[in-house]
Structure formats: C-alpha cells, structure tokens
Coordinates of C-alpha atoms in Angstrom, one line a residue:
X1 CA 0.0 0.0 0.0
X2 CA 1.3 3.5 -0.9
X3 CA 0.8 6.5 1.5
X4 CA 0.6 9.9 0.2
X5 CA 0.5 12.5 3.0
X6 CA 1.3 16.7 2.7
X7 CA 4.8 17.0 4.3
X8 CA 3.7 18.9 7.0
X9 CA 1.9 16.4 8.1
X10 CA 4.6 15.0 9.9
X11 CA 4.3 18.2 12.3
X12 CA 1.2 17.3 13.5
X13 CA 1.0 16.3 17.4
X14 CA -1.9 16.5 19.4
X15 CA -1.5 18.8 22.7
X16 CA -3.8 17.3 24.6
X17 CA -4.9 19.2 27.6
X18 CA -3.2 21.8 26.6
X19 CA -5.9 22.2 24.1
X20 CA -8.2 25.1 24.4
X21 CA -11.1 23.0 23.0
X22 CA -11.8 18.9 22.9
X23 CA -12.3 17.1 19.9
X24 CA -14.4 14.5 22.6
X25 CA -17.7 16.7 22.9
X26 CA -19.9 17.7 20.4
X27 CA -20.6 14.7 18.3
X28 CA -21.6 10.9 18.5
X29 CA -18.3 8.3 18.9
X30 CA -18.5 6.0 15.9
X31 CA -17.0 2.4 17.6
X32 CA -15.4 0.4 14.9
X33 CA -16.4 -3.6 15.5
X34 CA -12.9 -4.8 16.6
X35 CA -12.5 -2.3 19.4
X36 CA -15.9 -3.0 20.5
X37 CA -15.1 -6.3 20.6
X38 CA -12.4 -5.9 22.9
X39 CA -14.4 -3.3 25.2
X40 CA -16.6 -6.0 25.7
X41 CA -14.0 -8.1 27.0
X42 CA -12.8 -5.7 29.3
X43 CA -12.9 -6.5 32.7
X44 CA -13.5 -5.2 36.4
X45 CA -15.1 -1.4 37.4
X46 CA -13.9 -0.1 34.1
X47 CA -15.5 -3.0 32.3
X48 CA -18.5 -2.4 34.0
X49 CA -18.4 1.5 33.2
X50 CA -17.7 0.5 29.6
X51 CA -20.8 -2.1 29.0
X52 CA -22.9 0.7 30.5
X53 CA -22.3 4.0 27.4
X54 CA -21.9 0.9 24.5
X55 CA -24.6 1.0 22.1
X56 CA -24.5 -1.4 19.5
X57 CA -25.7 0.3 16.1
X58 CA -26.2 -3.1 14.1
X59 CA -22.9 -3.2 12.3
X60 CA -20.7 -4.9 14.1
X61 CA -20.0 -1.7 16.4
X62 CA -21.4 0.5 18.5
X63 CA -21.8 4.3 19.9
X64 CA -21.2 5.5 23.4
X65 CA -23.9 7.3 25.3
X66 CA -22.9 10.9 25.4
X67 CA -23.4 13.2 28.7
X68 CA -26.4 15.3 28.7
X69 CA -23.5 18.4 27.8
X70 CA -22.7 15.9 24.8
X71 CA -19.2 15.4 26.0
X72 CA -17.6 11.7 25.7
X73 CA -18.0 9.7 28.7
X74 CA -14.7 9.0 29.0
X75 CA -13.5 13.1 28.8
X76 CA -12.9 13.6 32.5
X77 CA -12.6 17.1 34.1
X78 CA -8.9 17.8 32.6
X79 CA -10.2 17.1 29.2
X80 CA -8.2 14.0 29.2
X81 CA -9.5 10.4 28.1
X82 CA -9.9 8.0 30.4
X83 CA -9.7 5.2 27.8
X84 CA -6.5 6.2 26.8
X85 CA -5.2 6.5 30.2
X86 CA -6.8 3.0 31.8
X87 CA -6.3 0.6 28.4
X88 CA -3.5 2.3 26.3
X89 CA -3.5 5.0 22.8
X90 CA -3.3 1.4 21.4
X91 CA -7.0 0.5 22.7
X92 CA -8.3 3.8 21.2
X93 CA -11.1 3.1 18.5
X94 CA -10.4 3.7 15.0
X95 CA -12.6 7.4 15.7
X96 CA -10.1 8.4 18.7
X97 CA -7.0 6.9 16.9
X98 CA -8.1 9.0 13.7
X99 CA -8.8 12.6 14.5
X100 CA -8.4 15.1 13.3
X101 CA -6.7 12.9 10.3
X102 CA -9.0 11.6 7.4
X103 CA -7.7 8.8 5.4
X104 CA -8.8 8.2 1.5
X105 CA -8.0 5.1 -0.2
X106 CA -8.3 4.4 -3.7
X107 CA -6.9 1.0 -4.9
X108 CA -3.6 0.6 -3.5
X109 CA -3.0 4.2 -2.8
X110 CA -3.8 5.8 0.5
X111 CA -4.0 9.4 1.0
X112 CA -4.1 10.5 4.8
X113 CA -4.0 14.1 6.2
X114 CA -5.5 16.3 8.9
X115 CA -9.1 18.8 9.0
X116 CA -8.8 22.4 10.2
X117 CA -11.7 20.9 12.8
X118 CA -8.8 20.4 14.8
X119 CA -7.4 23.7 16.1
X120 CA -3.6 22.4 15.8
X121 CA -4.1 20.8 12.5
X122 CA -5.6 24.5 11.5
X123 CA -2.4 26.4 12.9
X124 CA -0.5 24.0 10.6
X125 CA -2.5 24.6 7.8
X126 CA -3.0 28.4 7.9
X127 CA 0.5 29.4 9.0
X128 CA 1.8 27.2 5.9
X129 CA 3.8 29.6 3.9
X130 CA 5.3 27.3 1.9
X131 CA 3.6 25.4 -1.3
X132 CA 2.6 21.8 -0.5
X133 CA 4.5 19.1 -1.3
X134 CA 4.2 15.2 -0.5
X135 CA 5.9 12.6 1.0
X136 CA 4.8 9.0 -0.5
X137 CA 6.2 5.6 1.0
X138 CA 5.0 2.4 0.7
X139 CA 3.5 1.7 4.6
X140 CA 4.9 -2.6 3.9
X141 CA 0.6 -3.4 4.6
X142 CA -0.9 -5.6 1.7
X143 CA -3.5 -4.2 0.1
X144 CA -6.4 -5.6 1.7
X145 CA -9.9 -5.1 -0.5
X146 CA -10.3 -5.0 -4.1
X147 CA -9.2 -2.5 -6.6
X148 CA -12.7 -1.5 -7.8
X149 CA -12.1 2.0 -9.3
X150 CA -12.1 2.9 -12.6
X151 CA -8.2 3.1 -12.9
X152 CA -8.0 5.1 -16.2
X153 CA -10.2 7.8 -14.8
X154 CA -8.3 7.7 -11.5
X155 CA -5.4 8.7 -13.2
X156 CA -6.7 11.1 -15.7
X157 CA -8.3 12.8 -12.3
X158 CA -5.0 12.7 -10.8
X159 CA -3.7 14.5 -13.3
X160 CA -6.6 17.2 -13.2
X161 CA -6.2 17.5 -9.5
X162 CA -2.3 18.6 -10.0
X163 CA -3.1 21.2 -12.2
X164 CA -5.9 22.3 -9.9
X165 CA -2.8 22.6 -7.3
X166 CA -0.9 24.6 -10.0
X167 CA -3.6 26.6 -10.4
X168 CA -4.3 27.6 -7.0
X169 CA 0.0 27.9 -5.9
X170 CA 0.3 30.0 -8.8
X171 CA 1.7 33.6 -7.4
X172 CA -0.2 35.7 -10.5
X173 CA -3.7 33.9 -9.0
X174 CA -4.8 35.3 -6.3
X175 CA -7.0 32.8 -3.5
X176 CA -10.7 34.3 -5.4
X177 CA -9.0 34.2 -8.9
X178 CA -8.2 30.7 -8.0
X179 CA -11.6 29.5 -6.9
X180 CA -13.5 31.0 -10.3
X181 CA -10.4 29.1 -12.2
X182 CA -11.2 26.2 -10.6
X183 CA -15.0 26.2 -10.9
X184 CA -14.0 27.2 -15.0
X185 CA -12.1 24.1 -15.2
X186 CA -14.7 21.8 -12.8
X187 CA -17.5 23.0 -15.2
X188 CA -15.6 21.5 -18.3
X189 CA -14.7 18.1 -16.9
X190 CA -18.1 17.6 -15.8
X191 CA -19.6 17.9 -18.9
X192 CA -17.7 15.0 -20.8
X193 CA -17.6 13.2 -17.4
X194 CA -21.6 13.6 -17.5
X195 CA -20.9 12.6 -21.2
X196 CA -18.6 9.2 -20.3
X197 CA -15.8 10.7 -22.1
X198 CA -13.4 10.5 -20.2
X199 CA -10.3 10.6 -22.3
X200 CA -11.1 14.1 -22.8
X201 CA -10.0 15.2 -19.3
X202 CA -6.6 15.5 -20.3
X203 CA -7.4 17.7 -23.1
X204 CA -9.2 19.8 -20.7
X205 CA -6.0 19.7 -18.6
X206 CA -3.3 20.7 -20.7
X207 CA -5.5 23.9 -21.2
X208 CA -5.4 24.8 -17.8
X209 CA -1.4 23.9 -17.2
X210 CA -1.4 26.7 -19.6
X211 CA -1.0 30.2 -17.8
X212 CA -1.7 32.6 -20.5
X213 CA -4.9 30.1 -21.2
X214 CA -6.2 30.5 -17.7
X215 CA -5.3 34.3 -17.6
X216 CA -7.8 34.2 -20.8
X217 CA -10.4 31.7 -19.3
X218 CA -10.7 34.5 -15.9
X219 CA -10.7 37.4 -17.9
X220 CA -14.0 36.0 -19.8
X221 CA -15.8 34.4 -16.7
X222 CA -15.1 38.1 -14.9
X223 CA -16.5 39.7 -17.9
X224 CA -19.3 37.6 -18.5
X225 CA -20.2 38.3 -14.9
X226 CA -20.0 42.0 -14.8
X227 CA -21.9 42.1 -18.4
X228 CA -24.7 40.3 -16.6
X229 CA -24.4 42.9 -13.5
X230 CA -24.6 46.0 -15.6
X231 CA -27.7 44.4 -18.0
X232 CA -29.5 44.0 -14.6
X233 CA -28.4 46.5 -12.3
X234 CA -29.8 46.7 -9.0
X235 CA -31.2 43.5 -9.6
X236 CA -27.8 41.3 -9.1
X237 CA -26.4 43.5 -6.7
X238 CA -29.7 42.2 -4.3
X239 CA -29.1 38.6 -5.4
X240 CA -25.5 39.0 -4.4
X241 CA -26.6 39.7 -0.8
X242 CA -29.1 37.5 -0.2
X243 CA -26.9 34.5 -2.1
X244 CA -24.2 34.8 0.5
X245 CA -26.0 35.4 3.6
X246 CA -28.0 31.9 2.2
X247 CA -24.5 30.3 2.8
X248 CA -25.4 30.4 6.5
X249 CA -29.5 29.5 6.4
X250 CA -30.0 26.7 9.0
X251 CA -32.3 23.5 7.4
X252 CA -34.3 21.0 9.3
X253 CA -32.6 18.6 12.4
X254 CA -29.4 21.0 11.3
X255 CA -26.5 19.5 13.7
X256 CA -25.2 22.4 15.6
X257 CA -21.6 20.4 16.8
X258 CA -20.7 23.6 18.7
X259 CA -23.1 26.4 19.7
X260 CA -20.2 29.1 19.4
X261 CA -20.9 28.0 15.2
X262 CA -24.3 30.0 15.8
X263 CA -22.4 33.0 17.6
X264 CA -20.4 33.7 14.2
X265 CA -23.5 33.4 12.0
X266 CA -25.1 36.2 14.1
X267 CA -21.9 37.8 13.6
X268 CA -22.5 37.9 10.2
X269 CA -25.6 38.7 9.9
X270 CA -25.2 41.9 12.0
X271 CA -22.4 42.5 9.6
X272 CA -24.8 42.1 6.7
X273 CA -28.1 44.1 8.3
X274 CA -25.2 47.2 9.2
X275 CA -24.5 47.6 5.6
X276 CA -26.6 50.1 3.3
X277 CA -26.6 48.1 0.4
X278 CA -24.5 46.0 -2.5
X279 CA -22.5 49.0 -3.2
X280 CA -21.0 49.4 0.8
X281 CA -21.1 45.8 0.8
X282 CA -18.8 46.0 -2.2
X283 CA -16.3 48.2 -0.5
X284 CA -16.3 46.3 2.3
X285 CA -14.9 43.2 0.7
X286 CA -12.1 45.3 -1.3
X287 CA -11.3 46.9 1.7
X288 CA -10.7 43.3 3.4
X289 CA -8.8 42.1 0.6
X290 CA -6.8 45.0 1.2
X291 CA -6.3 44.4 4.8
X292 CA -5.3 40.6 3.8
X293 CA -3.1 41.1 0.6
X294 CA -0.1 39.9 2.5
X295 CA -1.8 37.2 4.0
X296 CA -4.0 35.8 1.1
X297 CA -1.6 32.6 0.8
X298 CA -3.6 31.5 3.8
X299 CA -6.9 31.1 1.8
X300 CA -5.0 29.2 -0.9
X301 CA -3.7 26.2 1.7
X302 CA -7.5 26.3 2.7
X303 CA -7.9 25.1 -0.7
X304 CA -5.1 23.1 -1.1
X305 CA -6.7 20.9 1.8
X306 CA -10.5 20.9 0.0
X307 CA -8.8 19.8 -3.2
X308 CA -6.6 17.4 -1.9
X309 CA -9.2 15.7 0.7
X310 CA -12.2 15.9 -1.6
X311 CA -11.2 16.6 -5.7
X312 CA -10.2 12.6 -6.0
X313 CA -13.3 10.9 -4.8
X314 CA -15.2 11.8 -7.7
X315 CA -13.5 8.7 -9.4
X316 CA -16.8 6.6 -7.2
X317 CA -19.2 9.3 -7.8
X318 CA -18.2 11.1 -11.4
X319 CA -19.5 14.2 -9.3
X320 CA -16.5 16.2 -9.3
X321 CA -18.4 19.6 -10.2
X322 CA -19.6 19.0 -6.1
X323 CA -15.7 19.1 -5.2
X324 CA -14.8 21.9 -6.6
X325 CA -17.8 23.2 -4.7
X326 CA -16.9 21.9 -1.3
X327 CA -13.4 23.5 -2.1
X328 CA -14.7 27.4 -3.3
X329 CA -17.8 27.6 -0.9
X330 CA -15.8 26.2 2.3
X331 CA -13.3 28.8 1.1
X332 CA -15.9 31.6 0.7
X333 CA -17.8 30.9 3.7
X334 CA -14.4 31.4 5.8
X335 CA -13.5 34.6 4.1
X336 CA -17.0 35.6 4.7
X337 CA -17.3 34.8 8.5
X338 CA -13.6 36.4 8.7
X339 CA -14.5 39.7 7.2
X340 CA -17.8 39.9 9.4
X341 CA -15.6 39.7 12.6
X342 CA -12.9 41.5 11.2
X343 CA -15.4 44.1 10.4
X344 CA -16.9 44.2 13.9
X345 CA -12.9 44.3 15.8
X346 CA -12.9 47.5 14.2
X347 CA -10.7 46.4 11.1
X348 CA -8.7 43.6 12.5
X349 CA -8.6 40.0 12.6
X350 CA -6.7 37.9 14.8
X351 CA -5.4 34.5 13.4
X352 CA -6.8 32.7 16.5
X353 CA -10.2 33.6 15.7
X354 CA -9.3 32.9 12.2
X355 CA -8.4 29.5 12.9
X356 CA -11.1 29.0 15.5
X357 CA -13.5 29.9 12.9
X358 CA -12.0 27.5 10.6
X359 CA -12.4 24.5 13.2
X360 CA -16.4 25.3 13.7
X361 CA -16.9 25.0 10.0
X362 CA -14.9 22.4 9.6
X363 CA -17.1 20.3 12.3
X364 CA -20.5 21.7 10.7
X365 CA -19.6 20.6 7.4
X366 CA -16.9 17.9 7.9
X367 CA -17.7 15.8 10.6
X368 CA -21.3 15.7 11.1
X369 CA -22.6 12.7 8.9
X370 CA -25.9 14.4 8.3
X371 CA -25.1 18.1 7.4
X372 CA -22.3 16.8 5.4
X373 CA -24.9 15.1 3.0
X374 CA -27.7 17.9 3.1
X375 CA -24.9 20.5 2.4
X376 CA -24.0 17.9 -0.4
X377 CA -27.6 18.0 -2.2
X378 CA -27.8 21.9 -1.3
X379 CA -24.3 22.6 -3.5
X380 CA -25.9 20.6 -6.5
X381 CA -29.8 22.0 -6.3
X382 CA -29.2 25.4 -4.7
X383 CA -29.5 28.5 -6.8
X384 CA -27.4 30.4 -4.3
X385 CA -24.7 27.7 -5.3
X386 CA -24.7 27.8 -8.8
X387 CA -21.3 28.3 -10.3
X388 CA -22.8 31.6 -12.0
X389 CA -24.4 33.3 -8.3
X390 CA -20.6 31.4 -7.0
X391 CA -19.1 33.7 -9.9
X392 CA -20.9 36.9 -8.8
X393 CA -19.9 36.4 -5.7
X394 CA -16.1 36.7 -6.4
X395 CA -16.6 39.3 -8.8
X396 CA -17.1 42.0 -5.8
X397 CA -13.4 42.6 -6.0
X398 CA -10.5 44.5 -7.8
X399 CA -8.6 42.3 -10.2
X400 CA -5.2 42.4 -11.1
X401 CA -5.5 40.3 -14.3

C-alpha cells in the first residue's frame, strides 16, 4: 500500500490538555467492531463502566452514550481520556486513533491528512507559507480489498487535481482568482464526465497547465459576470446579498456540533443588516482584501486541503463539479465569516479567531454525517450555489489580471 501525506503532516501532534477546545464533545463516537469487541471483554469497574455507554448500532460496532452536555463519557474534568489512560493510545477506537486525520483510499493508494476541525491541525495549515509538497512511502501493509475503481479515470483525475494545485499555488492567481479558475475548469470536466468521455479530461487539462490560457479563461468568466451585473443593475447586486447570507440559512434537524458556530452566524448577519446596500457591501470586501493582501496565501492552503481531501473521490461518484464546490464555498464561507468579525474588531482579525472559525466550519460541514450530506444536495440544487451566483460572488473585488 502506498501512502501519500502533505509534508507537514509529519508536524502534526496533538497537545492534549493543553488544548483550548476537545475534539471529545460535540458529536456521536463511531466504535469500529474490533475495538468493540475488545471493550466488551474488558474487565472489572472499568468494564462495568464500559458495558454501560456501549450502544451497538447493528454493524458490528457501537456508539457510546454521550453526557447530557454531549461530552464523551470517557472526557474527565482535565479534558483528558480515560480510555487512553486505563487501556493504552493502542485501545483507542479507530474514531479516537483517527482525528483530526482523514484517510482516503483508492486501490492501493492511501491518502491521509488532517481537518482544520482540529485547532492544531488549522495552525499547521494556515501558517503554511510554503507550497505543499508530498511525502509517499509504501506503509509494507498488503492491500487488503479490491481495486474496484475505474483506474484510467483515476489517473486522468489525478492529473486534473495537480493542475488544480498549480492553479491555486500559482503567485499571478490570487486565493478568489483561484476559486472561479477552478470552478471554469470543474465546469468543463463535468460535462464529458456527464458525457462518459473520459479521455477528454486530459485535453481539458493541458488547457489549464497553460498560464496565459487561464489568464484568458478568468478574464471571460469576470467579464461575462460584470456584463450580466450591468444588464440587470440593481437586480444582481440584491441577489449578491441574499446569495451569501444563504451560505449560512440553517435547514431542518441542522447539527449544531458547537453552539459558538451559531455566535459567528449572528456575527454575520449583523455584519450584513449594518451595511446600506451591494454597493458598501462591495467596498467592504475590497477593503478586506486590502487588509489581507499579504496574507492571502492563507486562503489558498484552505484550498489546497479541500482539493486534496475531496477533488479525488469523484472517481466513485463522477460528481467532481460538487468538489470543486466543497473547495470554493468552504473557502468563501471562511472569508465571509472572517470579514464579518474582522469588520466588527474594528478592522482587525486575529489569526486565532481565524483558525477558531475554521475548526467550527470544519465540524458543521466535515464531521457531522448528516449536514455533510444535506450540504452535499444543497451545492448541486441550490441557486445560491450555482457556479454563476458562485461567480458573482467573487466578482465583488479589484482584479489584477
């Protein structure tokens, strides 16, 4: 089996206590069937407290029983696990063992990195100045379940993805030039993928690799936006509002993993009802991206991590329009939420609120099984997530190319 993981990766340690928040409250733990197995075997007082918070959930595993403040049963006082400290970090369920790290596998090639829902993981991530690079090593494991994906289109997806990387760690881009080149590009490979052409993705590819090409391609999606804004004046500039305050609309039996998520989206939509109109709302945004010039590589290793986690899969689903869109609209929400607060701290924006932010959204959309697959339906049926309301959206700025 071959492991792929970001080099940083290897940076990654968990602090622990130390941690000003717990990745142990919140959310249901998932118990894969061998470690409940072993639970079950446990023995003595902390047997009994085991058998007590098990659940089985009919497939071979189970759930534990959370407090009534939804924190793990086993997260004593110090935010410290009791599991890990009575049985060993070897006992740890695959869920405990795991996070914050996700782990794709496609064939004999594994792909294992870490989610910004973990504060630490986010410091990595955000204060990243470098590009990414990848460290692959075979992990000496046999591959253990059937190659069952389509291995030319894995490859010719692979391929698409590095460009997208190009794309996004290119220095003329900036991280909103990125995101419409990126939903350009998605746009075109879903067609023939919709089509089941899917030697045409490299064709589509090479275009892209091409700088001058994509300086072309974002020239005619921004002008074909602001056309469409000056036919229908004051029209678009209301749809612009009410699209990205729609980013944050609740929908039924919502998770809320952490209530501070809802503090932020009243943030914003104080931020929003301040604001006389499109026009200040406008200003607003090229003021921010003013204020964050210097930082705006930050943004671009957010979607370094949305391409690299999510861009791939679409070899099982051929859906890899719904990718790019995890990647653009987790990237625009952020900046979005950023700027609110930003806005409200009088015109600055610390990086551990940054990050913090990051970590909520992250565990809304990320790690919550449910939201995860409404958000999922929202990004393909949603007029507010159409590539061209996605497209006015980052057209509220000043461009460089």
């Amino acid at each position: 089996m071959k492991v792929c993981t970001p080099h940083y990766y290897k940076d990654f340690k968990c602090i622990a206590g130390a941690c000003t928040d717990t990745c142990c409250a919140g959310w249901d733990v998932d118990v894969d069937a061998k470690a409940y197995q072993y639970y079950q075997s446990v023995k003595g007082a902390f047997g009994k407290r085991l058998k007590s918070v098990m659940n089985p959930d009919g497939e071979g595993g189970c759930t534990f029983t959370l407090s009534e403040n939804k924190r793990c049963p086993f997260l004593n006082k110090k935010n410290l696990c009791d599991l890990y400290t009575e049985l060993g970090e070897d006992k740890l369920c695959d869920t405990c063992a795991e996070f914050p790290r996700f782990i794709n596998v496609y064939g004999n090639e594994k792909e294992i990195g870490i989610a910004p829902s973990c504060k630490t993981a986010g410091e990595l991530i955000f204060n990243l100045q470098e590009k990414w690079t990848f460290d692959v090593k075979e992990d000496g494991t046999p591959i253990n379940q059937v190659n069952d994906i389509d291995g030319f289109l894995y490859y010719q997806l692979k391929g698409a993805r590095i460009c997208a990387y190009d794309i996004i760690q290119n220095d003329i881009f900036s991280s909103d030039e990125a995101a419409i080149l990126l939903l350009d590009m998605a746009v075109k490979l879903q067609k023939v993928l919709d089509k089941e052409k899917d030697s045409a993705i490299s064709g589509i590819v090479k275009k892209y690799r091409d700088e001058n090409y994509c300086k072309h391609r974002l020239l005619q999606c921004i002008n074909h936006t602001v056309a469409i804004e000056m036919d229908k004046q004051n029209k678009i500039y209301t749809n612009v509002l009410k699209s990205v305050c729609q980013f944050f609309d609740t929908f039924p039996d919502m998770e809320i993993i952490n209530p501070d998520w809802n503090g932020y989206v009243s943030c914003y939509h104080q931020f929003i009802g301040s604001l006389s109109g499109y026009k200040e709302y406008k200003k607003m945004v090229q003021s921010f991206d003013k204020y964050y010039k210097d930082r705006d590589y930050e943004y671009k290793q957010l979607l370094m991590y949305y391409i690299y986690r999510y861009f791939l899969y679409a070899v099982y689903d051929y859906n890899i329009l719904l990718k790019v869109k995890n990647a653009v609209v987790g990237y625009e929400v952020l900046k979005q939420l950023d700027m609110a607060v930003w806005y409200q701290n009088g015109g600055v924006l610390d990086k551990k609120e940054q990050i913090d932010i990051a970590h909520l959204y992250s565990r809304q959309f990320e790690h919550s099984y449910y939201n995860y697959e409404v958000y999922s339906k929202l990004f393909c049926k949603k007029r507010c997530y159409s590539v061209c309301n996605l497209f006015r959206v980052f057209c509220c700025k000043e461009w460089k190319c």
